[in-house]
XYZ file of C-alpha atoms in Angstrom:
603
model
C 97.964 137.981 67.060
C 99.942 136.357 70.098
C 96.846 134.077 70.849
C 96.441 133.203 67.242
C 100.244 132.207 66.911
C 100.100 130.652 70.356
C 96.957 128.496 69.559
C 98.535 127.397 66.260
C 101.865 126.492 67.454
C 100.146 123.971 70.200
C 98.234 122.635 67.939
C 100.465 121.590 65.451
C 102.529 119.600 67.522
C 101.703 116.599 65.770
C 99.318 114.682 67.819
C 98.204 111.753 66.101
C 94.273 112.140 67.525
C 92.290 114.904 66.307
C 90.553 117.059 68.045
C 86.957 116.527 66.059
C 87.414 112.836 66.685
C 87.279 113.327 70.100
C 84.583 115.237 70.055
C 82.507 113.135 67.851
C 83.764 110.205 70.140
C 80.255 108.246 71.325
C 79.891 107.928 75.440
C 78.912 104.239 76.809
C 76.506 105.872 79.040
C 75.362 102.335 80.465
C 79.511 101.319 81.063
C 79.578 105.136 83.433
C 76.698 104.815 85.103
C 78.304 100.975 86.173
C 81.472 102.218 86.738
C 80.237 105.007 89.208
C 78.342 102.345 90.993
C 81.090 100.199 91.764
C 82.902 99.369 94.960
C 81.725 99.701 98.628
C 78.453 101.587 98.733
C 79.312 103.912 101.586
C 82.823 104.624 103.760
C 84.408 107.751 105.547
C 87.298 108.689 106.871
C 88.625 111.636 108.325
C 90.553 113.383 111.504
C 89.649 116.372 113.887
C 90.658 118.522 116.719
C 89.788 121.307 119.245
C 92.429 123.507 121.177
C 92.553 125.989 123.410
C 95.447 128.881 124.242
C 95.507 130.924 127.429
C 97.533 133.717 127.364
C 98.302 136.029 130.735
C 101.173 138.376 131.521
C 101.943 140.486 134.764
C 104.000 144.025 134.785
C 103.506 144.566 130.871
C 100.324 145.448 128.320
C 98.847 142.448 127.341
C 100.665 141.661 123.585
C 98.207 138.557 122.991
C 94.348 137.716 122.688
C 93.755 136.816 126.240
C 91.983 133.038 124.815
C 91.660 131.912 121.287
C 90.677 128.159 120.392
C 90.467 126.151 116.733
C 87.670 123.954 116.107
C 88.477 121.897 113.218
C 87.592 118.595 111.124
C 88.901 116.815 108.300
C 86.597 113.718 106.508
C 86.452 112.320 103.242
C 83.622 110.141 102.303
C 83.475 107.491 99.740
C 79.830 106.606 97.767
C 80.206 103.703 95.614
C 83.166 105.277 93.402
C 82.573 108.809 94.154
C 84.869 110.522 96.380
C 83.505 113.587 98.652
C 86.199 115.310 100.651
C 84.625 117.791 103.452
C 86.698 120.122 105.651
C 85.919 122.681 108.135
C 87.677 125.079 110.388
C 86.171 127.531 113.369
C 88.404 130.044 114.923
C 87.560 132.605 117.805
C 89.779 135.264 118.699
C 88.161 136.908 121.983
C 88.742 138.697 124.975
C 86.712 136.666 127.274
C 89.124 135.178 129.685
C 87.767 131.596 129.964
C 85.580 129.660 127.322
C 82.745 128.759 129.973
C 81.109 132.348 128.877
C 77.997 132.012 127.078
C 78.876 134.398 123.832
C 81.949 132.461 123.431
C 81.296 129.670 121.202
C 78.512 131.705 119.616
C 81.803 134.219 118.797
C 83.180 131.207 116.527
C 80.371 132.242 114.018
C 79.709 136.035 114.493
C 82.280 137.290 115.852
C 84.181 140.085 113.160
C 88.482 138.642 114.331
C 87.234 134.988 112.795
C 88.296 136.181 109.445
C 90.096 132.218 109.211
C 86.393 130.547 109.852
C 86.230 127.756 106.704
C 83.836 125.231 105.635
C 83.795 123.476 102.430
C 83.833 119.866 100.208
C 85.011 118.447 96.972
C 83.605 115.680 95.327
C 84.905 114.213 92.652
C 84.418 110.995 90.688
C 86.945 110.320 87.821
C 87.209 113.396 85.768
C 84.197 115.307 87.252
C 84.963 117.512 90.165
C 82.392 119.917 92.052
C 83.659 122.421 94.750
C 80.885 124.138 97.025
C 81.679 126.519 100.835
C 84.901 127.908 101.562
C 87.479 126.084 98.728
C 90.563 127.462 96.447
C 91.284 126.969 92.977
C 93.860 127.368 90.399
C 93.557 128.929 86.773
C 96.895 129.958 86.413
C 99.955 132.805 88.407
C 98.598 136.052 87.007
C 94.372 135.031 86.857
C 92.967 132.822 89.809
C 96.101 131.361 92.132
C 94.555 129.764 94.947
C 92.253 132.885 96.263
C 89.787 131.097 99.064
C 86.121 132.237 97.918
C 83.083 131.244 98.995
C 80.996 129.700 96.680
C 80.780 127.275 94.179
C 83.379 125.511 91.457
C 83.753 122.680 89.149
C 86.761 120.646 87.220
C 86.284 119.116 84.570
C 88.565 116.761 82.338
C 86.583 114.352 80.055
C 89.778 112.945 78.076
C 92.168 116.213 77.086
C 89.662 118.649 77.069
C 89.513 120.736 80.219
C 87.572 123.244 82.083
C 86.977 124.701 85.120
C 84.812 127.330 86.472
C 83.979 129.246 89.667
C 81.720 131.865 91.552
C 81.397 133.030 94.637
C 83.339 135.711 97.627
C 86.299 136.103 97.377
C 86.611 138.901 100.558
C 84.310 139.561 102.757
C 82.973 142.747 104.262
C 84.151 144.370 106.751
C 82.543 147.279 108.825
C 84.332 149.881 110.636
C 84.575 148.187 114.097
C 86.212 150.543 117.061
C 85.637 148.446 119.491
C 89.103 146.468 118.429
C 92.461 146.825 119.554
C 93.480 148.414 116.711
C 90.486 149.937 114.821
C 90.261 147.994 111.172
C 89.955 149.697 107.382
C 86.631 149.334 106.029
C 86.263 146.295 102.824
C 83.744 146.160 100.473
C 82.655 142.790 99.853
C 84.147 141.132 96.488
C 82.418 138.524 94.082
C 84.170 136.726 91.135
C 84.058 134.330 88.894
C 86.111 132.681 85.830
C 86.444 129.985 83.816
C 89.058 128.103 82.383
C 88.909 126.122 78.846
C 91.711 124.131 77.162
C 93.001 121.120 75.717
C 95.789 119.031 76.655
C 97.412 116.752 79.353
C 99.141 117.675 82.541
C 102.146 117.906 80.436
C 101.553 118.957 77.222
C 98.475 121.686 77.303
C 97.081 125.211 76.119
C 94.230 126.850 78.300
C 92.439 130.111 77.659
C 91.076 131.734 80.982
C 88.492 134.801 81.845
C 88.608 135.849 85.719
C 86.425 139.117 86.946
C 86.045 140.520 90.454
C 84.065 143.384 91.360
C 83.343 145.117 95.072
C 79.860 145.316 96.344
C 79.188 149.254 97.037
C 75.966 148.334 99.099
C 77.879 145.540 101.106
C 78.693 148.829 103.724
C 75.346 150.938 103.335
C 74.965 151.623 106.813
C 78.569 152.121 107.308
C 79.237 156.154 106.792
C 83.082 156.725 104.486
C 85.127 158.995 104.268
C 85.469 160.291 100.502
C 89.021 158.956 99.389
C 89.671 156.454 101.876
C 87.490 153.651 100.010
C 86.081 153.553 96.412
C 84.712 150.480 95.306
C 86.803 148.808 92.349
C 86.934 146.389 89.469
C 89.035 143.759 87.904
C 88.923 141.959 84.500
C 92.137 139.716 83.374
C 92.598 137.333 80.149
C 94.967 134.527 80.052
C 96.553 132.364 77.841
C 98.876 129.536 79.196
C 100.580 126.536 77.610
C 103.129 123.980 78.156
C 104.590 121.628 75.135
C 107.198 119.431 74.485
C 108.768 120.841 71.341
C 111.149 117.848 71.292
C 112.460 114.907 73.664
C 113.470 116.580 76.252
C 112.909 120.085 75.387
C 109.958 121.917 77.086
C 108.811 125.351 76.826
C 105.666 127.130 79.089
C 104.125 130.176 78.818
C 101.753 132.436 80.429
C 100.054 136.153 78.841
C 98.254 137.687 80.259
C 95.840 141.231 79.751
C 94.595 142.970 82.871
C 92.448 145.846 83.413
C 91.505 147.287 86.784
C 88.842 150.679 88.235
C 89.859 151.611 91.339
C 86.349 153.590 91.697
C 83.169 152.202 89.499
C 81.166 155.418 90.137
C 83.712 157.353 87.800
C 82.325 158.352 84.715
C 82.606 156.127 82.088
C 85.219 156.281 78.662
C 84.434 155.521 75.328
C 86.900 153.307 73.494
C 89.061 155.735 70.874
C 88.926 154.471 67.564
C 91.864 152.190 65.810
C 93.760 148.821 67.280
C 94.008 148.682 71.050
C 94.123 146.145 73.835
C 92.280 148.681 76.216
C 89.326 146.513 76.272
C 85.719 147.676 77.054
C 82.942 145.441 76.774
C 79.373 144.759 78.634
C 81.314 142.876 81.745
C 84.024 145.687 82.182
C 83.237 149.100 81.288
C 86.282 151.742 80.733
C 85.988 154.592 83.195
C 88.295 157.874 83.884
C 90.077 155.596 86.566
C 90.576 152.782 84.715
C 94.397 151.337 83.908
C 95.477 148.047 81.689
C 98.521 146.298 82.024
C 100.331 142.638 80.309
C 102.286 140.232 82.235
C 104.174 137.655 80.557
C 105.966 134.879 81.575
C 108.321 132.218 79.568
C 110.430 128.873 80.368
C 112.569 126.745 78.375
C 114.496 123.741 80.145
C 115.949 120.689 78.253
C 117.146 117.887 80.281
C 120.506 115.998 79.133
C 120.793 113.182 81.416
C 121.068 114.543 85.421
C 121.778 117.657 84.330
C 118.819 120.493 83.105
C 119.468 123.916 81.542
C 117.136 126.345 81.405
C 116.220 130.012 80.445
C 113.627 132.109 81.548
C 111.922 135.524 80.632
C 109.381 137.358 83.072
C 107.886 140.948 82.381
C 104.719 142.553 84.873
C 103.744 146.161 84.131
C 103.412 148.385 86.716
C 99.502 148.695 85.727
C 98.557 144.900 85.670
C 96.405 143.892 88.633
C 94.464 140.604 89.187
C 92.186 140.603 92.395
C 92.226 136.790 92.371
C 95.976 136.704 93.781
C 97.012 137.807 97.350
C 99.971 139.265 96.302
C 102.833 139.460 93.130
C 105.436 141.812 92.970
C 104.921 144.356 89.591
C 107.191 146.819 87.588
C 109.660 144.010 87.019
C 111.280 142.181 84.237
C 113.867 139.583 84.575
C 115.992 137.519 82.363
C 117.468 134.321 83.313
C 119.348 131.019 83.016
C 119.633 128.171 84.823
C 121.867 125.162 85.637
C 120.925 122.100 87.809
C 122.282 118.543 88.963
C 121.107 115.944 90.940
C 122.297 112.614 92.084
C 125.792 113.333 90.361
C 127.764 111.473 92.829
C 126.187 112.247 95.977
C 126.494 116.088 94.677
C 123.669 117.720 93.506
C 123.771 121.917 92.893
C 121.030 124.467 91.711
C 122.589 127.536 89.837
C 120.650 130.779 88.563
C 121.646 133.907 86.913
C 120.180 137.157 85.440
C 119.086 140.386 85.105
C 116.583 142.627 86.242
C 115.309 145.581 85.961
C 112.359 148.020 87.127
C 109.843 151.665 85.976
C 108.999 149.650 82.434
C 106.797 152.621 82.150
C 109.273 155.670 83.555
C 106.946 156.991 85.495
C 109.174 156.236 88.658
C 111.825 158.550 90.307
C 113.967 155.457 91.305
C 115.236 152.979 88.881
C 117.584 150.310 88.982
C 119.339 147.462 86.708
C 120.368 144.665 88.871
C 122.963 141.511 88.141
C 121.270 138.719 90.027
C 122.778 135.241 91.022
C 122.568 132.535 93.079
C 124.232 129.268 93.573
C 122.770 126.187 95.968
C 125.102 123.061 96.137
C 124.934 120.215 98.646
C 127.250 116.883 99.054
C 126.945 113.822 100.983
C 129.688 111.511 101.931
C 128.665 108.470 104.288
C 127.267 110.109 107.278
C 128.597 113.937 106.657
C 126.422 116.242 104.696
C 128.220 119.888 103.204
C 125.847 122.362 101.970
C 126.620 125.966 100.762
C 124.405 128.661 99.689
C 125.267 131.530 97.797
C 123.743 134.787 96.295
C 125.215 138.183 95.193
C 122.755 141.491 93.726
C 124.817 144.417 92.085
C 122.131 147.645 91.560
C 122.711 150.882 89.990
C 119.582 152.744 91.108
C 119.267 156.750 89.621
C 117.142 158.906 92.071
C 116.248 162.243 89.780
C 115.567 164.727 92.802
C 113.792 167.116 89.939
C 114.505 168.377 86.582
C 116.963 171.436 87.581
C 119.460 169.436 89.566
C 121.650 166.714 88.725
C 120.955 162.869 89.400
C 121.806 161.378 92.906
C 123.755 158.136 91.718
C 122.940 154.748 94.241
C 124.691 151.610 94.185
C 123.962 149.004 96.463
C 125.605 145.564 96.424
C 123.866 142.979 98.566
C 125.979 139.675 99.427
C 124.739 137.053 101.198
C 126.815 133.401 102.037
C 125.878 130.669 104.161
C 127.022 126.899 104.647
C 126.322 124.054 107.114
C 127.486 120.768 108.018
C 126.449 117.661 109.555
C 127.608 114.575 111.132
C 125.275 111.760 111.894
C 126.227 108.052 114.069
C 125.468 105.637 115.940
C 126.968 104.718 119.423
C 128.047 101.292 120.678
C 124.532 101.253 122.707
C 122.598 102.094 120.120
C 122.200 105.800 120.965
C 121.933 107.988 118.164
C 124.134 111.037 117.892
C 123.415 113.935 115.485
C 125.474 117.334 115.157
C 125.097 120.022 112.796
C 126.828 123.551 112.196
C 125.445 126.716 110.313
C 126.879 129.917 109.829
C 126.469 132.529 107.306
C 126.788 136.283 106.590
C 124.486 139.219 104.890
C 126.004 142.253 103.728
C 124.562 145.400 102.422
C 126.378 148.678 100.971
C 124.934 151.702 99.906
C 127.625 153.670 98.018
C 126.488 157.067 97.965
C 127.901 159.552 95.673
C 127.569 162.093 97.922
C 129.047 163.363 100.864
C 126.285 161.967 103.138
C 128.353 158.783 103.931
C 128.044 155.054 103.439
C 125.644 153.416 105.354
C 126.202 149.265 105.292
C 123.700 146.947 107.200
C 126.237 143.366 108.356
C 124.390 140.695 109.700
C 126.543 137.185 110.871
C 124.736 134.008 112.389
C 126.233 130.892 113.492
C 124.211 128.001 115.572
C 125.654 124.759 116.630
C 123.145 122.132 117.616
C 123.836 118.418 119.219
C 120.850 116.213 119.316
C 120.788 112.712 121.307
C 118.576 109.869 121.366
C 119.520 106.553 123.167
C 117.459 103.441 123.338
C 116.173 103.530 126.122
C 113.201 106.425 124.863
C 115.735 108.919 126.251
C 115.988 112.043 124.147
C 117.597 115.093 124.253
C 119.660 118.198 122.732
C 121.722 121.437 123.270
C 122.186 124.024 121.105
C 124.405 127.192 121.102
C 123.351 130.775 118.917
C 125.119 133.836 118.252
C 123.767 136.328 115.725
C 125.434 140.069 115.126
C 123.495 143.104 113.135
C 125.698 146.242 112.512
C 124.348 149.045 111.015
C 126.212 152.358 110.077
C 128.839 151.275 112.958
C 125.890 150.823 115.387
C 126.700 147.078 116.383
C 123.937 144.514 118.472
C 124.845 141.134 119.747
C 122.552 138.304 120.682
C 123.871 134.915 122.683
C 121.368 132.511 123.201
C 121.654 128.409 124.770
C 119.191 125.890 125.199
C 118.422 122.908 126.018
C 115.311 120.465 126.315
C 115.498 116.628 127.417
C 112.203 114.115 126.709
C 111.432 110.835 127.683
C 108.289 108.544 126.284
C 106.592 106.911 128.958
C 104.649 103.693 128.971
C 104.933 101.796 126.330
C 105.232 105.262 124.382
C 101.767 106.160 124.879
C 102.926 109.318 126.887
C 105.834 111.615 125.445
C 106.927 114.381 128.260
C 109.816 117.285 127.691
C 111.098 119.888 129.601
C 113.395 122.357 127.983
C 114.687 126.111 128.533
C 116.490 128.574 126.290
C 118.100 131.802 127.046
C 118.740 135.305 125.100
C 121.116 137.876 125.965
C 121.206 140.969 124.068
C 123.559 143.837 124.306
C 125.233 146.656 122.185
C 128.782 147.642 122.911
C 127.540 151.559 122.141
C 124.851 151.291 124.259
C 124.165 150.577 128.185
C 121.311 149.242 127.375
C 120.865 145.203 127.908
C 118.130 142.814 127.309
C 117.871 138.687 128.904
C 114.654 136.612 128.208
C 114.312 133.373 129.304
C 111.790 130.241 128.017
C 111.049 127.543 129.931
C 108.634 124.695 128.331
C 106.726 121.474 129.164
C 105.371 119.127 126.559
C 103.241 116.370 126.985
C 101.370 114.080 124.428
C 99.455 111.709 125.518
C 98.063 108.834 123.383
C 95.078 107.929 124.619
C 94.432 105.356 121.572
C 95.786 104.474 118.215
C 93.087 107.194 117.160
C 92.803 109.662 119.769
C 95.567 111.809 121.528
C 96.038 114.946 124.088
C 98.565 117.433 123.521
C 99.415 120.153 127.104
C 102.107 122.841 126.680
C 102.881 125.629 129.321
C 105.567 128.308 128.234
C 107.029 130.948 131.593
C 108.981 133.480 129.269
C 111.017 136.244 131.941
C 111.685 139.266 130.129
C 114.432 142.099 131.704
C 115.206 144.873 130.281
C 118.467 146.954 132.208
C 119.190 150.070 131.133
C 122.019 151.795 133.367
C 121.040 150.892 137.139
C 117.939 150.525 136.201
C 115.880 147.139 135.739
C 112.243 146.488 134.188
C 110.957 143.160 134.596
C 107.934 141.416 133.405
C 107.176 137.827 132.991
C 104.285 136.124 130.414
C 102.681 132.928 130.409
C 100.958 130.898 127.782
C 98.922 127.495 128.138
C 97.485 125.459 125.512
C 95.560 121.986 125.311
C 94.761 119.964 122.373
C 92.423 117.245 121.561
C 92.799 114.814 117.940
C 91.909 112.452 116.824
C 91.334 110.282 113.835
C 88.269 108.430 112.515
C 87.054 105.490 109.941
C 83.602 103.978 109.406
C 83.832 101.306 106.602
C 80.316 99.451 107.478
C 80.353 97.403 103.945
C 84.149 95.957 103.683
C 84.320 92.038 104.324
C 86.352 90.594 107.227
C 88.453 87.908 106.583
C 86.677 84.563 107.404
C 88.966 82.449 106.184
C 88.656 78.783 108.419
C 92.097 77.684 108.005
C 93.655 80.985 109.293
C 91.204 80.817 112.105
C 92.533 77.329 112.813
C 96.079 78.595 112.838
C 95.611 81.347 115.095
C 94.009 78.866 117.800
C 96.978 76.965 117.654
C-alpha cells in the first residue's frame, strides 16, 4: 500500500510529458551513431605513482609493517565521443625488509594483507554507462551505498527513465592464515547483484530497487571451522526512493525500505504462515529458522525562503534490518528533527538542528534511552577576522532493568560539548603574509547514577594556537602551541605539545625542502608516571618537470617513558619516497598554424 500511494503521488505531479509518449518516442538511430563518432578519434589522459615506506625501530617491538609500497595509475581515455575512465591500485604489505627480494612484487598480487589491491574502468558515452573490475555504485542509503565489488555494472538514463544494474564480489575470501601478526577470522566469499529502475530527473525522481547478497559456503572447502564461529548468510532488501518538488521551493525525499537477512543458509527452511505479511519468501530468498526482516525509513522536507531553509526530518531503522551492500549504519534508532540554516546573511551564515531520539523499537533490549539532541554551527567574517562557534548538547534518560524481581537502575547522562575559533589574516609592508588562528573547546560527560556507586564524569579541554608565515622571498614557516586535558572520575592527564617547521622552495620552485620538529609532554598530577616524544621531519619535493615529481620524507620520533627513577627509551624511524607523475597523448588535435601569429612571434 505505501508503494502504491508512493508511486501515485510522484506521478501525479503534473508533468506535462507522458510517460507512454516517451516511450513510444522514435530513436534517430543514424543522428547516434554520428553523434558517437564525433570529435578526436583517440586521446588519453591520466596520472600515476609508486611509493615506498621503510619502517625500523630500536629498543621496542616493531608496531609497523617493516616495508609497504602503492603502485597506482589513474587514465581516462577518449574514443571519438566515448569516454573510458581506467584506474588501478596495487598494495603490498610485507615483511621483507627491502623490495629487491624476488617474492616481493609478486606479493602485490598474491599476497593475503593486499585486501586494498583495485583495478577497474568506466566508460560512458552520453547516457550509457558500463562499469567492469574493481568499481562502486550507488542505489540508494539502506540498498547498495558505494560497496566496492568486483564485477560488472551499467547506468543507464535514456531521457527520465533510469536504471542501473550490477553483479559481481562484493568480499572476498579469506582463509584462516596463522602465519600473520595477528591471526585473521575466516570470510566466506560474497556475490550480489541489484538493479535499480525509475523515472525522473536528478531532482525530481522515484526509483524502485532489488539488491541480494549471498556467501559462498564452498569458497573455504579446504579450510576446517569451527561450528558457531562462521555460518554462511543471506541478504535480500527492497527499496523505494523518491524526491519531488511538491511546490516552488518545497521539496520532500524519501527512502523505504524492506530487509530480510539468514545468518546460516543450511537452517531448515520456513513456510510462509497464511494471511498479510511483509515476511517475504520467494525463489531468490527462502525463509529459514534463522531468518529476521526489518523496515527502515527515512523522510525530508526543506523549503527554502530566500537565504534561509527550514527543514524537518523523520528517520526510523529496526533493530532487524540488515543490507550487506553497506559497510556500516547504525540500527535500533529513530529520530525526529528540524532544521534551520543561513548563508551569506551578512557575512554570517549558521546551521541549526534539533530533535529527538530514541532506541529498543522492538523492547527486546535491557538498556533504553530517549535523548534531546541539538546542535548549533555559526560562523562570521568581518574583513580579515573569521569567528566560528560550534555547539551541541545530548540529555538521555537510559532505564537498565537488572531482572524482573528488582527495581530499575535509573541513568542519566548529559553530554555537552562547545568549541570556537578565531582567525586573523594580513599582509606585511614586504609582502609577507601573516596568518594566526585560535581554537579551544570543551567535552563534558556526566553519568548521574541513582545509586550510591558515585558519579563518574569524563572532561576533556583543548586549546591550540597556531602562527603561520610566508614572506616573498619563498620563505615559509610556522609555530604552533597545544594543550589538551582528559579527567576522568578525578583521575586528571595533561598533554603540552610545540612545534615548529620552516620551508624554503629552491630554484625557481622546482625543489620545496622543510625541516620541522614537534614535542609532547605528558604527565598526570596523580601519577609519577611521565611520557616526552619528540618528531623531527624533512620534506622534500622535487619537480623534476611540469609532469613528473619526487617526493622524500624521513621522520626520527624519540619516545621516553619515566616512571619514578626509572627511564625507558626507544626511538623509531620511518622513510618514504614517492614517484608521480602526470600524462597526455592527444595524437589527433590540430596545432595552431596560423602565419600571422608565426610572423609576430619572430618579431
Amino acid at each position: 500500500m505505501i508503494l502504491i500511494f508512493c508511486l501515485v503521488f510522484w506521478i501525479t505531479n503534473g508533468h506535462s510529458q507522458n510517460i507512454e509518449d516517451l516511450l513510444n518516442r522514435k530513436k534517430d538511430s543514424t543522428s547516434f551513431i554520428k553523434n558517437m563518432l564525433s570529435g578526436d578519434p583517440f586521446s588519453v589522459t591520466g596520472n600515476y605513482g609508486l611509493s615506498l615506506r621503510s619502517y625500523n625501530t630500536d629498543g621496542e617491538m616493531v608496531r609497523q609493517t617493516p616495508l609497504s609500497s602503492t603502485l597506482y595509475a589513474n587514465a581516462t581515455a577518449k574514443l571519438y565521443s566515448i569516454t573510458i575512465p581506467v584506474s588501478f591500485i596495487l598494495n603490498n604489505l610485507d615483511n621483507f625488509s627491502h623490495p629487491f627480494h624476488k617474492e616481493y612484487f609478486q606479493g602485490m598480487l598474491s599476497n593475503q594483507r593486499n585486501r586494498l589491491s583495485r583495478l577497474g574502468i568506466s566508460p560512458y558515452y552520453k547516457w550509457i554507462k558500463v562499469h567492469a573490475g574493481h568499481r562502486y555504485m550507488n542505489f540508494s542509503n539502506y540498498t547498495l551505498s558505494n560497496h566496492n565489488f568486483l564485477g560488472a555494472g551499467i547506468e543507464l538514463t535514456p531521457g527520465k527513465l533510469r536504471f542501473a544494474a550490477m553483479a559481481g564480489r562484493l568480499v572476498k575470501a579469506e582463509p584462516i592464515d596463522l602465519a600473520l601478526d595477528r591471526p585473521n577470522l575466516p570470510v566466506y566469499r560474497r556475490e550480489g547483484w541489484g538493479f535499480k529502475a525509475g523515472y525522473g530527473t536528478n531532482s525530481d525522481f522515484i526509483d524502485f530497487i532489488l539488491f541480494r547478497a549471498k556467501d559462498d559456503a564452498n569458497s573455504l572447502e579446504n579450510q576446517v571451522i569451527t561450528e558457531g564461529i562462521l555460518q554462511p548468510e543471506e541478504n535480500l532488501v527492497m527499496a523505494i526512493k523518491g524526491q519531488k518538488v511538491i511546490v516552488k521551493n518545497l521539496q520532500i525525499d524519501f527512502e523505504l525500505a524492506r530487509s530480510g537477512r539468514t545468518r546460516n543458509m543450511n537452517d531448515d527452511r520456513v513456510e510462509r504462515s497464511g494471511g498479510l505479511s511483509l515476511d517475504y519468501s520467494n525463489p531468490i530468498f527462502r525463509r529459514r529458522t534463522s531468518t529476521s526482516y526489518g523496515n527502515a525509513a527515512t523522510a525530508n522536507l526543506t523549503y527554502r525562503l530566500g537565504k534561509i531553509q527550514l527543514g524537518a526530518g523523520y528517520q526510523r531503522i529496526d533493530p532487524q534490518f540488515r543490507t550487506f551492500g553497506a559497510y556500516f549504519f547504525n540500527d535500533d534508532i529513530e529520530n525526529y528533527t528540524a532544521q534551520l540554516s543561513g548563508f551569506g546573511i551578512k557575512n554570517f551564515s549558521f546551521t541549526g538542528t534539533a530533535g529527538l531520539q530514541r532506541n529498543n523499537l522492538d523492547g527486546s533490549r535491557q538498556a533504553s534511552y530517549r535523548r534531546f539532541i541539538s546542535a548549533l554551527n555559526a560562523n562570521y567574517q568581518v574583513k580579515t577576522w573569521i569567528f566560528g562557534v560550534n555547539y551541541s548538547n545530548f540529555n538521555s534518560t537510559i532505564n537498565y532493568v537488572l531482572s524482573q524481581d528488582q527495581d530499575s537502575l535509573k541513568v542519566v547522562i548529559v553530554t555537552s560539548d562547545v568549541s570556537g575559533n578565531i582567525s586573523k589574516s594580513l599582509t606585511g609592508n614586504n609582502g609577507a603574509m601573516h596568518n594566526f588562528n585560535l581554537r579551544g573547546g570543551l567535552q563534558k560527560v556526566n553519568q548521574n547514577l541513582e545509586t550510591p556507586a558515585g558519579n563518574p564524569a569524563t572532561n576533556m579541554y583543548y586549546a591550540n594556537l597556531g602562527y603561520n608565515l610566508r614572506l616573498k622571498s619563498d620563505w615559509n614557516g610556522n609555530l604552533n602551541l597545544d594543550y589538551n586535558q582528559n579527567s576522568l572520575s578525578g583521575i586528571r592527564q595533561d598533554r603540552y605539545g610545540i612545534g615548529g617547521k620552516i620551508g624554503r622552495s629552491l630554484f625557481k620552485k622546482k625543489l620545496d625542502l622543510a625541516l620541522g620538529t614537534q614535542a609532547y609532554r605528558g604527565s598526570s598530577p596523580s601519577d609519577i608516571r611521565s611520557s616526552m616524544q619528540t618528531n623531527s621531519s624533512l620534506k622534500a619535493n622535487w619537480k623534476i618537470s611540469k609532469l613528473q615529481a619526487l617526493q622524500f620524507q624521513l621522520n626520527v620520533i624519540q619516545n621516553t617513558r619515566i616512571t619514578g627513577s626509572s627511564t625507558d627509551k626507544f626511538s623509531e624511524l620511518i622513510a618514504s619516497i614517492g614517484f608521480n607523475g602526470r600524462f597526455e597523448y592527444k595524437p589527433f588535435v590540430k596545432k595552431n598554424t596560423n602565419p600571422k601569429i608565426d610572423q609576430k612571434d619572430e618579431k
